[in-house]
Structure formats: C-alpha cells, structure tokens
Short mmCIF file of C-alpha atoms and ligand atoms in Angstrom, two decimals:
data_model
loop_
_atom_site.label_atom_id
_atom_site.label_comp_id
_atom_site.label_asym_id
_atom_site.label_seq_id
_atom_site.Cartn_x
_atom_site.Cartn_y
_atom_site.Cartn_z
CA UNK A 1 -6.07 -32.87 9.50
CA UNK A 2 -6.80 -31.77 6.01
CA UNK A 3 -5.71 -27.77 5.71
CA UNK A 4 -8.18 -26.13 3.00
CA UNK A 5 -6.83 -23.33 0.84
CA UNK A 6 -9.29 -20.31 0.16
CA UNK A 7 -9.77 -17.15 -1.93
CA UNK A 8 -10.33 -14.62 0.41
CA UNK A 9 -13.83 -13.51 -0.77
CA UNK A 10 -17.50 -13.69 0.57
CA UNK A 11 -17.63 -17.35 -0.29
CA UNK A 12 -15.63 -18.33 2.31
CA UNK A 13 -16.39 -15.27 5.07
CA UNK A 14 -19.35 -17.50 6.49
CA UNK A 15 -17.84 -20.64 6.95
CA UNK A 16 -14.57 -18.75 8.60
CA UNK A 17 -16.52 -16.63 10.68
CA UNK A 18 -18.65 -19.98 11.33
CA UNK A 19 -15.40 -21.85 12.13
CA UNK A 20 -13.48 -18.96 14.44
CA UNK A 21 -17.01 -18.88 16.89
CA UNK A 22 -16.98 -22.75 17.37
CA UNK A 23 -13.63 -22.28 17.90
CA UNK A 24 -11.44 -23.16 15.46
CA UNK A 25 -8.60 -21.16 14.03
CA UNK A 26 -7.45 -20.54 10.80
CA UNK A 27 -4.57 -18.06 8.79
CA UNK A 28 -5.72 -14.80 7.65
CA UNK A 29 -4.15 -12.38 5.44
CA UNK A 30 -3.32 -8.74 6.78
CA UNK A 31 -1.25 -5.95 5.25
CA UNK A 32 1.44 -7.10 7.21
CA UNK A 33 2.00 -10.84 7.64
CA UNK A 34 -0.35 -13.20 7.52
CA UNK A 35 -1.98 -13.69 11.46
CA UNK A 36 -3.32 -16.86 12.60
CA UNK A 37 -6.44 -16.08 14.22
CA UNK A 38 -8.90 -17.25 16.94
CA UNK A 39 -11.23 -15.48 19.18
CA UNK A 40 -9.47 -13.97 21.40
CA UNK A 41 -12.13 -14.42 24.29
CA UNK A 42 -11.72 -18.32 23.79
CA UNK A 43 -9.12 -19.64 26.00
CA UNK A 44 -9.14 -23.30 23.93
CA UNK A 45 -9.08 -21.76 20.73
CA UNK A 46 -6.22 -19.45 21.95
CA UNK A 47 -4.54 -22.57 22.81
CA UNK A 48 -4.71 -24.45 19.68
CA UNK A 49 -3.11 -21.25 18.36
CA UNK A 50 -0.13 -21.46 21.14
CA UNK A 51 -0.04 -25.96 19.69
CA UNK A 52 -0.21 -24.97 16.08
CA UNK A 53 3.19 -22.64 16.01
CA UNK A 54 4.75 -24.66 18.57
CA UNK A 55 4.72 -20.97 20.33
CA UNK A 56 5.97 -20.21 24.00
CA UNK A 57 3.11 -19.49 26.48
CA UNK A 58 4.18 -16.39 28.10
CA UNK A 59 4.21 -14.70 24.73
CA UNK A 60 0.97 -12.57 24.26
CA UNK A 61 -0.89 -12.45 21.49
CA UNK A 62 -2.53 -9.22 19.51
CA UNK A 63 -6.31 -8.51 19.37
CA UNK A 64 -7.19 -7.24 16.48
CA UNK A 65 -10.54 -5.73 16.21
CA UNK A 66 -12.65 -4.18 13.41
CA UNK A 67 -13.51 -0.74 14.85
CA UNK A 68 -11.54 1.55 17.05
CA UNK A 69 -15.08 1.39 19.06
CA UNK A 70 -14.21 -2.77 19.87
CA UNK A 71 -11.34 -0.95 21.75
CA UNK A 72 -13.54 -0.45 24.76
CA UNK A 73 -14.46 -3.81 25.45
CA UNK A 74 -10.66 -4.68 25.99
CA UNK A 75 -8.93 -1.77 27.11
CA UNK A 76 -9.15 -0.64 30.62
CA UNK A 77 -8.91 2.89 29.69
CA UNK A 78 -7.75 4.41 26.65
CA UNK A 79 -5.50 7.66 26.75
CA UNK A 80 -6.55 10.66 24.38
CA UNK A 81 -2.37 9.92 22.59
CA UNK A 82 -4.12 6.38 21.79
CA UNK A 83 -7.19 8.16 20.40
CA UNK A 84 -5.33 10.42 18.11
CA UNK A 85 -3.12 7.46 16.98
CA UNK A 86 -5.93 5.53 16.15
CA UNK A 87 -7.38 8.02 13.95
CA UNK A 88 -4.29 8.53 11.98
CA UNK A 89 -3.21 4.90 11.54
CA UNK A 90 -5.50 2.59 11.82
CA UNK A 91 -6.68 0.52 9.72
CA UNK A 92 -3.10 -0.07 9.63
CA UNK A 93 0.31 -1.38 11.13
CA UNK A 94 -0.12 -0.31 14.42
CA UNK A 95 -0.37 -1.67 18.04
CA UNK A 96 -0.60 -0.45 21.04
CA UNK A 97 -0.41 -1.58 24.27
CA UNK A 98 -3.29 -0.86 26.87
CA UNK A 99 -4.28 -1.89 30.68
CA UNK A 100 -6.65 -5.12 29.73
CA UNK A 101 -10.10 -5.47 31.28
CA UNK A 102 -10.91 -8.39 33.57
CA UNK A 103 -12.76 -10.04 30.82
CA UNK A 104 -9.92 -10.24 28.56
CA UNK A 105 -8.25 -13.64 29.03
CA UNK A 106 -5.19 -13.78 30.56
CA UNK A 107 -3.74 -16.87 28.33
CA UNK A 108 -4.47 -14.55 25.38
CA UNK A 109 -2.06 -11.95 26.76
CA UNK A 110 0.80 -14.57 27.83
CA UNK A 111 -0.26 -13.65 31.64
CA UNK A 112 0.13 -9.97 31.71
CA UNK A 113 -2.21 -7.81 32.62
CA UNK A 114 -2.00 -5.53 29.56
CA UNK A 115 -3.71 -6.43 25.90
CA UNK A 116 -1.66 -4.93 22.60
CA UNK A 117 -4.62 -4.38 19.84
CA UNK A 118 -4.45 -3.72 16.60
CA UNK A 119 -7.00 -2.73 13.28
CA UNK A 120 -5.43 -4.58 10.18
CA UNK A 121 -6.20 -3.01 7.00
CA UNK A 122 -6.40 -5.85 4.60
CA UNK A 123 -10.54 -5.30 3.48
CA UNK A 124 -11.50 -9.50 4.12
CA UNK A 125 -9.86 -9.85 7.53
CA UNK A 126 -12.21 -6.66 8.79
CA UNK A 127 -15.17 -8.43 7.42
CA UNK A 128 -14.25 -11.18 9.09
CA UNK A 129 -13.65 -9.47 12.72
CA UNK A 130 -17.34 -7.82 12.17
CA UNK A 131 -18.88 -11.21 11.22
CA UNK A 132 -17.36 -12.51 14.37
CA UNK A 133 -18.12 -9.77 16.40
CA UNK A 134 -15.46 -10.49 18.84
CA UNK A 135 -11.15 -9.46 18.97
CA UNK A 136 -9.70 -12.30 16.96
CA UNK A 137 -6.21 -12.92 18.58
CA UNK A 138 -3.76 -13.45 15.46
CA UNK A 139 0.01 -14.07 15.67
CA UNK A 140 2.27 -14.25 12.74
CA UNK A 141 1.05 -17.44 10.89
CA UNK A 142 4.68 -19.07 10.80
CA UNK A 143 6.15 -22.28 13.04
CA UNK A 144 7.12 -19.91 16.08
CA UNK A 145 11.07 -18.85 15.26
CA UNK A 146 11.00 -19.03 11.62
CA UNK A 147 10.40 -16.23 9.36
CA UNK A 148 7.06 -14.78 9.27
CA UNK A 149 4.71 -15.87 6.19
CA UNK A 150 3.89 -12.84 3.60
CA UNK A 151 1.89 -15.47 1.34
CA UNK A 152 -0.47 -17.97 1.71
CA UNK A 153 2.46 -20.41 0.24
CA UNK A 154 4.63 -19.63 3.08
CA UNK A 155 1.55 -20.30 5.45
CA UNK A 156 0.35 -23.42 3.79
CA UNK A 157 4.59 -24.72 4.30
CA UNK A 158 4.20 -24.33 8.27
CA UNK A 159 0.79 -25.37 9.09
CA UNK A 160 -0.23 -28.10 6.45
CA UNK A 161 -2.09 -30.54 8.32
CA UNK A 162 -2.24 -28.45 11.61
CA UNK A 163 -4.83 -25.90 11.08
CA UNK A 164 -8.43 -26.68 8.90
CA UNK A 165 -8.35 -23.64 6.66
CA UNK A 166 -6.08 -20.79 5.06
CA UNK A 167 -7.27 -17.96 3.64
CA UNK A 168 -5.62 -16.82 0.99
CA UNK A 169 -5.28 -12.79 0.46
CA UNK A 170 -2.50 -12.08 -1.78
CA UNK A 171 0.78 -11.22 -1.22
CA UNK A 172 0.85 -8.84 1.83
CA UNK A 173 1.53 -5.65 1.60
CA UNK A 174 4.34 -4.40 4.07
CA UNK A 175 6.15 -7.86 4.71
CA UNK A 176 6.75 -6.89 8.36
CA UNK A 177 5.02 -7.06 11.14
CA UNK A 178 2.99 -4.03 12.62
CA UNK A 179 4.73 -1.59 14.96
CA UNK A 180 4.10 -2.10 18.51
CA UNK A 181 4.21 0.44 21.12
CA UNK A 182 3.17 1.06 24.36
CA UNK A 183 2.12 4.64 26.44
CA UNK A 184 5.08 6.29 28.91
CA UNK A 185 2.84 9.10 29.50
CA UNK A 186 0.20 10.92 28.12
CA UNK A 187 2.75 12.39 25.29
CA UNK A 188 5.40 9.85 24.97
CA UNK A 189 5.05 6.52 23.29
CA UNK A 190 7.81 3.51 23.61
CA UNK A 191 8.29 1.77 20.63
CA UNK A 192 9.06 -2.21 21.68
CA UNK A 193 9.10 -3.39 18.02
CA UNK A 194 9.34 -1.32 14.82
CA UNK A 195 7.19 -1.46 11.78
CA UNK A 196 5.55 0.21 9.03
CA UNK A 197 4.37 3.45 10.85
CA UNK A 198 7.93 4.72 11.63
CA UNK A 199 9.25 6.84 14.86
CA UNK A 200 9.37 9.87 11.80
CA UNK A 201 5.78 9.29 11.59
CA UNK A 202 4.94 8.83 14.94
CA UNK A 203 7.13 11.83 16.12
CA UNK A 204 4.19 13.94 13.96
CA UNK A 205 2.15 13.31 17.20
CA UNK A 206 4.26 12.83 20.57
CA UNK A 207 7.59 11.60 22.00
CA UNK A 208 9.10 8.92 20.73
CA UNK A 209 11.04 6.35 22.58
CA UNK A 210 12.80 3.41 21.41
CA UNK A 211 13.46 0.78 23.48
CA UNK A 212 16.66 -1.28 23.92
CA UNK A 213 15.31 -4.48 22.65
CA UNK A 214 14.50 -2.83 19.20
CA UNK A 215 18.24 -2.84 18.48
CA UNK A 216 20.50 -4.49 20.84
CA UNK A 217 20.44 -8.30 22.42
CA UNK A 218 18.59 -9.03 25.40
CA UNK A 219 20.94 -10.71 28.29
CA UNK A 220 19.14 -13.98 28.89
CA UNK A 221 17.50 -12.94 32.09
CA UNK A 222 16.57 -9.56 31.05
CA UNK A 223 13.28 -8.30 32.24
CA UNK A 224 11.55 -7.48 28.72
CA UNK A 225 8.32 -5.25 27.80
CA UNK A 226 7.49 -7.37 24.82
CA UNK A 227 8.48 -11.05 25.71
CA UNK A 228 8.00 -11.72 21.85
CA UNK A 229 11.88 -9.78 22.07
CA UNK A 230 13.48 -12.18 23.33
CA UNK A 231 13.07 -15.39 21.42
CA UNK A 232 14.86 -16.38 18.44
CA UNK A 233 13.17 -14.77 15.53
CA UNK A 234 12.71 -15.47 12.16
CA UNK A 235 15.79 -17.38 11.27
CA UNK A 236 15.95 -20.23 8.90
CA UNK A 237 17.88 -23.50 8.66
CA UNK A 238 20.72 -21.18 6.81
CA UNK A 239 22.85 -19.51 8.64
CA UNK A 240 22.40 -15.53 8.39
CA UNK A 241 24.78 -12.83 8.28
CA UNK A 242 24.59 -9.01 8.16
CA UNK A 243 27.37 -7.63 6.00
CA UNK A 244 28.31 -4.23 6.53
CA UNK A 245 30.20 -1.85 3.91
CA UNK A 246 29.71 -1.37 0.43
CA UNK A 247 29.01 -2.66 -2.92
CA UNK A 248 33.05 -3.09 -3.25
CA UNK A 249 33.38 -4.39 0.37
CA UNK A 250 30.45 -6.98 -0.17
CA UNK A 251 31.43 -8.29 -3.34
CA UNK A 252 35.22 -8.62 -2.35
CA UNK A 253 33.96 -10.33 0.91
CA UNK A 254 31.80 -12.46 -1.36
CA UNK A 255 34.41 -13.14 -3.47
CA UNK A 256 36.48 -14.83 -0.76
CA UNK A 257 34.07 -17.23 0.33
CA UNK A 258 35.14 -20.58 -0.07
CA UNK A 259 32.88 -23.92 0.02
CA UNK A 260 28.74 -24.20 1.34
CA UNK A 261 26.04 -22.69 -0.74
CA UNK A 262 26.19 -19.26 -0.33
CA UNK A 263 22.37 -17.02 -1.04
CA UNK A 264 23.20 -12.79 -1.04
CA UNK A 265 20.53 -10.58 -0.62
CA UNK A 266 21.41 -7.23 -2.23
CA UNK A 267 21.06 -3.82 -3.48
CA UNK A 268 20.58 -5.03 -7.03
CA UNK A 269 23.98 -3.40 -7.95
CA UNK A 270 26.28 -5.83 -7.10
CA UNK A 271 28.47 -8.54 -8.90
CA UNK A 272 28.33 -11.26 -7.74
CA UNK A 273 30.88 -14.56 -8.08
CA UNK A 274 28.92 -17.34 -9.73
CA UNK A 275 28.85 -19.53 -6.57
CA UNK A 276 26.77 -17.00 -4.97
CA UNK A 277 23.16 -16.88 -5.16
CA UNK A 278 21.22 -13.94 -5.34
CA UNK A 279 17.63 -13.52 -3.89
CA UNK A 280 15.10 -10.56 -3.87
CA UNK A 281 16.19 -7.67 -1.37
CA UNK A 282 16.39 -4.46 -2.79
CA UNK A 283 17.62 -0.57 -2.55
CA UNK A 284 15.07 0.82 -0.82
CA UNK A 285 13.54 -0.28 3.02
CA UNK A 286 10.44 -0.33 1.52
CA UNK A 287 11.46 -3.54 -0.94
CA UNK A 288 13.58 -4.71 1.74
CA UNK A 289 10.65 -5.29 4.27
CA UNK A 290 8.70 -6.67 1.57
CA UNK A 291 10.69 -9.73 0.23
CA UNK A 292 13.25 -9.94 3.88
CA UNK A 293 11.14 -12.81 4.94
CA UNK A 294 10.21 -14.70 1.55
CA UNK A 295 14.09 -14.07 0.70
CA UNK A 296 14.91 -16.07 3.53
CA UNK A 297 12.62 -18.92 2.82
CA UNK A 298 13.71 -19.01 -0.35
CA UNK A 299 17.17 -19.30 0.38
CA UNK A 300 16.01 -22.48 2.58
CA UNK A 301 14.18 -23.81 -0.28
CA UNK A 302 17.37 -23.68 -3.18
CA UNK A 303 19.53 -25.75 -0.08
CA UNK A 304 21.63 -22.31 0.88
CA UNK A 305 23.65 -22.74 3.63
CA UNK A 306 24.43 -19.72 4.70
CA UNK A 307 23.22 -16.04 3.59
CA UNK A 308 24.73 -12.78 3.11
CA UNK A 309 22.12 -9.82 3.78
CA UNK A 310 23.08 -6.16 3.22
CA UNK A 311 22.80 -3.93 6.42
CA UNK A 312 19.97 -1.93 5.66
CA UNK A 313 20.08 2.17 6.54
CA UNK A 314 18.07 2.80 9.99
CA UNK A 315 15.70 5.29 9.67
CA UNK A 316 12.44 4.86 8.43
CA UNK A 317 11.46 1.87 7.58
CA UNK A 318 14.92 0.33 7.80
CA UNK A 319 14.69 0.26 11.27
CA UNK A 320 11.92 -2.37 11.19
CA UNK A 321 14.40 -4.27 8.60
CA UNK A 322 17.01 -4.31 10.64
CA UNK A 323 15.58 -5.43 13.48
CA UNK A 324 14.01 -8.68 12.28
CA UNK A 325 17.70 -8.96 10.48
CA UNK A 326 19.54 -8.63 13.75
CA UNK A 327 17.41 -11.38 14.99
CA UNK A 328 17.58 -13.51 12.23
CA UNK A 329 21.33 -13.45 12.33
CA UNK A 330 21.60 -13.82 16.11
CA UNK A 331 23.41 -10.29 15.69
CA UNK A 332 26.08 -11.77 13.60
CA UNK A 333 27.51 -8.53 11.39
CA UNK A 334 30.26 -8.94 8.99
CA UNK A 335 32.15 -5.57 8.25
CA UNK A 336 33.16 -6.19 5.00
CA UNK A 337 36.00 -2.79 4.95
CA UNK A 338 37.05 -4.10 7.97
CA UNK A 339 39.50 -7.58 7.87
CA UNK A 340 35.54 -9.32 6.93
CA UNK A 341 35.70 -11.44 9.70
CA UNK A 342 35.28 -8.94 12.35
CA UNK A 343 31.54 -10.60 13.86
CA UNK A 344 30.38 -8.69 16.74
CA UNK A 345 27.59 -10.26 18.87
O1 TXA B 1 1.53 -7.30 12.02
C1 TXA B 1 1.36 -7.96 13.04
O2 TXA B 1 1.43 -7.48 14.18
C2 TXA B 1 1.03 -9.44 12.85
C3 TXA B 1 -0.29 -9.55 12.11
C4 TXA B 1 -0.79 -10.95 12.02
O3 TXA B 1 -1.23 -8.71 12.72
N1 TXA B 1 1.00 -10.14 14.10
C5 TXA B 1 2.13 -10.40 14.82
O4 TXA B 1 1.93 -11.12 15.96
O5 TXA B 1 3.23 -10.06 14.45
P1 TXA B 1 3.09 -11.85 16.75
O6 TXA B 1 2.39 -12.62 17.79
O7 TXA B 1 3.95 -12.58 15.83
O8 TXA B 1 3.86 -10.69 17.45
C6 TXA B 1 3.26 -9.98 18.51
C7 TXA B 1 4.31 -9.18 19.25
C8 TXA B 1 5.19 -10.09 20.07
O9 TXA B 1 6.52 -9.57 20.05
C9 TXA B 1 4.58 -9.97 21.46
O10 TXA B 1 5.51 -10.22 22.48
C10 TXA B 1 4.10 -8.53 21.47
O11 TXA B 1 3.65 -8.30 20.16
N2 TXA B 1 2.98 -8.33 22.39
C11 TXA B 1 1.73 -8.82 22.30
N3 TXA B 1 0.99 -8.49 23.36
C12 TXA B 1 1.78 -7.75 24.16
C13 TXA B 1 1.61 -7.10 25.44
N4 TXA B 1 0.46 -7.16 26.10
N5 TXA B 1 2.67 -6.46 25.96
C14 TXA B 1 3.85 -6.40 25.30
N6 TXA B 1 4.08 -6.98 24.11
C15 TXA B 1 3.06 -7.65 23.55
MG1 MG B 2 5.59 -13.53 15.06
#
C-alpha cells in the first residue's frame, strides 16, 4: 500500500472525511500524540486499526468526538462531575470513562462495557470529526509498544505502507498522551493514566484518586481498569534506564560506563563524558513530556544501545513523565548516590 503524506488543511479534509466513512483509517494529528483514527461505529475499520499497530484486542480504544453534545450518543449516562469537566477541559487532554450505550461497538472498547471519550483540541482533527459526523476511535499512531509518535515523521516510520494516508499537523503540542480517568462517585475521579490536565488541576473540581497502575508494576495477572496498563509501553530497541540523584551523581555514574553506545537525556546542565550522547529532555516536565518520546526514537535512530533518562519530579506534569518512563524502562531505576547499580524492579 502506498501511505500519502498530507498538510493538514481543507484540501485534504474531504478526501479524509471521504476515506474514514468508507472505512478506511488514517493518522491524525492531536495536541497530544498523533491518533490513528477510524469510525468508531465501524467494527472493520476498527479492526484494520487493531492490524495496523499490531495492537492487542482487549485493549479499548478512545472516541473522540467534536462536541461535548456527541457525548450522548455514546455514553449511557453522563454524571454532572463529567459535565463540569468537560466544560473546563475540553477541547483538550482529557478522557473519561463512561457506561457505553448498546450501540457502541464492543470491539471498539476491547469488550468492556464502558467507552473512554475524548475532545482533542488540535483545530483540523475537529473538522474532521464534524465532517464525519460520527466518534472516530484513534489510538496512539505508533507500532503498539513503541513510543508514541509526536510528528508526522515518527508516524510515517511505523505505518509506511500499512495505512493509505497521514495527515500531517505539526509537531504536537503536549507529547503525551491525554489523561484518562474514570468516575468513583459523583465527586471523586480515578485517574488510570496521567496526562496534561494534572491531579493539581483536577483537584480544582473533586477528589482525586490515583490508581496503582499509574506508578507501580502490575503483577501479571492483575485485574486492571485500563488494560492499556499493562502492556509494555513505549520502549525502544535501546535499553532504558531511570537514573536517580543528581547532576554530580549522574555524571559520575555516566562517567563509569564502560563499552555500548550510551544516549543521556538530561537537565541541560550536565557534563557529559564524550562517549555519551546527549538527546533533547529538559528542566522542566513541560519539555520533558514534549521531546520524552522523539528522544527515545532518536536514540534508536543514532544506534544507542542503551539510555540514561533523568527521573523527572512527580507532581504536575511529571507525573505523566514518569509514568510512560517507568514503562519504558520496565521500572529499571539507577540511584546514582547510591553504589549506581542498585536497580529496583
Ligand atoms: O492523547 C490520547 O489519548 C491519544 C490521542 C490520539 O488522542 N490516544 C491514545 O490512545 O493515547 P491509546 O489507545 O494509545 O491509549 C488509550 C488508553 C489505553 O491505556 C486504554 O487501555 C485506555 O486508554 N482505555 C480506553 N478505553 C478504555 C475503557 N473503556 N476503560 C478503561 N481504559 C480505557
Ligand atoms: Mg498508545
């Protein structure tokens, strides 16, 4: 299959909207990752979604819709908390997790019987969802288990001559993925994967759980909320690493490495032996989010064979750092003021 590269702009919004209701698929930008959608009331097109990533089937996709109005063709019912949410983040990195109605199909939602929706932001994917008129169900555009793709580049790298067309947006904004959460009650949300609207800035409007998954790893048989938890995430060929301590910890543990092809993804203020590569990270969770993923491509790309990553702080949006990090290390952490070999996980 030929894959066709595309401006996002109106010259292409008919023939993708065209494409998505015979049921094809194709990658769209969003302010998070790039999604690749299908309409998510189209069990085959879902499936070619599933083929495309090479993606487990009992991992459920998100709707996303164009209008917090398109909620009430999918959701069951829809608490007042959701309401309220809605109003103050979407269009925007959040998802939440509702009852689904009959209609809804289940392959779309990996066999549950709940549906996590979601109103990107990015101005050409909304057009796009109105054109269509239906949910378009989007996953992270990557192979399924390698990092997610923040440009069309990283897109056109996993799907080239699997999908027919990828639009291309721009770089995206955040870098992660959107927070998901789910309702406990009628004033307590769960957060099962953290993103871009933080617990700080959920905690303006309820309680805030997070759940175990976010941080810790899931025994093999554990019962999960979000079965996206427990596969191996966003790890590339190299072999990742968290290290722990400071800028005089890291670079002494740096300086002791010995052989490979060592990448580092720093603070910026570090000194670094001349074996060591360094790749975009940076000081704040904000740049951190935004260049984690193409980082760790990158890293692939110049033949590294293993990467050093700086533990990122938690709060905020570090905690949606460090939870793809954890999983793209396998929740391998070096503490580098410890003895530096000191792995836990
Ligand atoms: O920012 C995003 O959310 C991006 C862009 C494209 O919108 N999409 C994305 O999709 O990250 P994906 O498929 O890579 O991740 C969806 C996550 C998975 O962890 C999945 O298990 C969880 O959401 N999820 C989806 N539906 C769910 C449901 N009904 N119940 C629990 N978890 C659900
Ligand atoms: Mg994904």
């Amino acid at each position: 299959m030929v894959t066709k590269l595309a401006k996002a702009d109106d010259n292409i919004l008919g023939e993708a909207a065209e494409l998505l209701k015979n049921g094809g698929i194709a990658a769209i930008p969003t302010e998070t990752v790039y999604g690749l959608a299908a309409n998510a009331y189209d069990v085959e097109a879902v499936r070619s979604v599933f083929r495309a990533k090479g993606r487990p089937q009992d991992n459920p996709l998100i709707l996303h819709i164009s209008s917090p109005e398109m909620l009430n063709d999918i959701a069951e019912s829809v608490p007042p908390l959701a309401m309220t949410l809605a109003e103050s983040f979407w269009a925007g990195p959040l998802t939440m997790i509702f009852r689904r109605k009959p209609h809804v199909p289940a392959e779309t939602c990996g066999g549950l019987d709940t549906a996590a929706v979601r109103m990107p932001r990015h101005p050409f994917t909304l057009k796009l969802i109105e054109r269509c008129g239906f949910p378009i169900a989007a996953p992270s555009a990557n192979t399924s288990g390698l990092p997610s793709p923040t440009s069309a580049a990283h897109v056109y790298d996993d799907m080239n001559g699997k999908i027919p067309l990828i639009i291309d947006g721009g770089e995206c904004r955040y870098g992660v993925e959107s927070t998901v959460i789910c309702f406990v009650n009628g004033d307590t949300v769960r957060i099962l994967r953290p993103g871009a609207v933080t617990p700080e800035m959920l905690r303006e409007y309820c309680h805030v759980e997070i759940d175990s998954g976010v941080l810790e790893k899931l025994a093999p048989d554990a019962k999960v909320l979000s079965p996206g938890m427990k596969y191996k995430h966003y790890s590339p060929a190299a072999e990742v690493y968290i290290l722990k301590g400071d800028d005089g910890a890291a670079e002494a543990f740096l300086r002791t490495l010995d052989g490979g092809k060592p990448g580092f993804l720093g603070f910026g203020g570090e000194t670094l032996p001349e074996s060591v590569t360094r790749f975009p990270y940076g000081s704040t969770p904000e740049q951190q989010a935004e260049n984690l993923f193409a980082s760790l491509r990158s890293a692939d790309a110049a033949g590294c064979t293993e990467v050093y990553v700086r533990m990122p702080e938690t709060e905020g949006m570090g905690l949606a750092v460090y939870n793809r990090l954890l999983r793209a290390a396998g929740f391998r952490i070096i503490d580098a003021e410890g003895d530096g070999n000191a792995l836990r996980g």
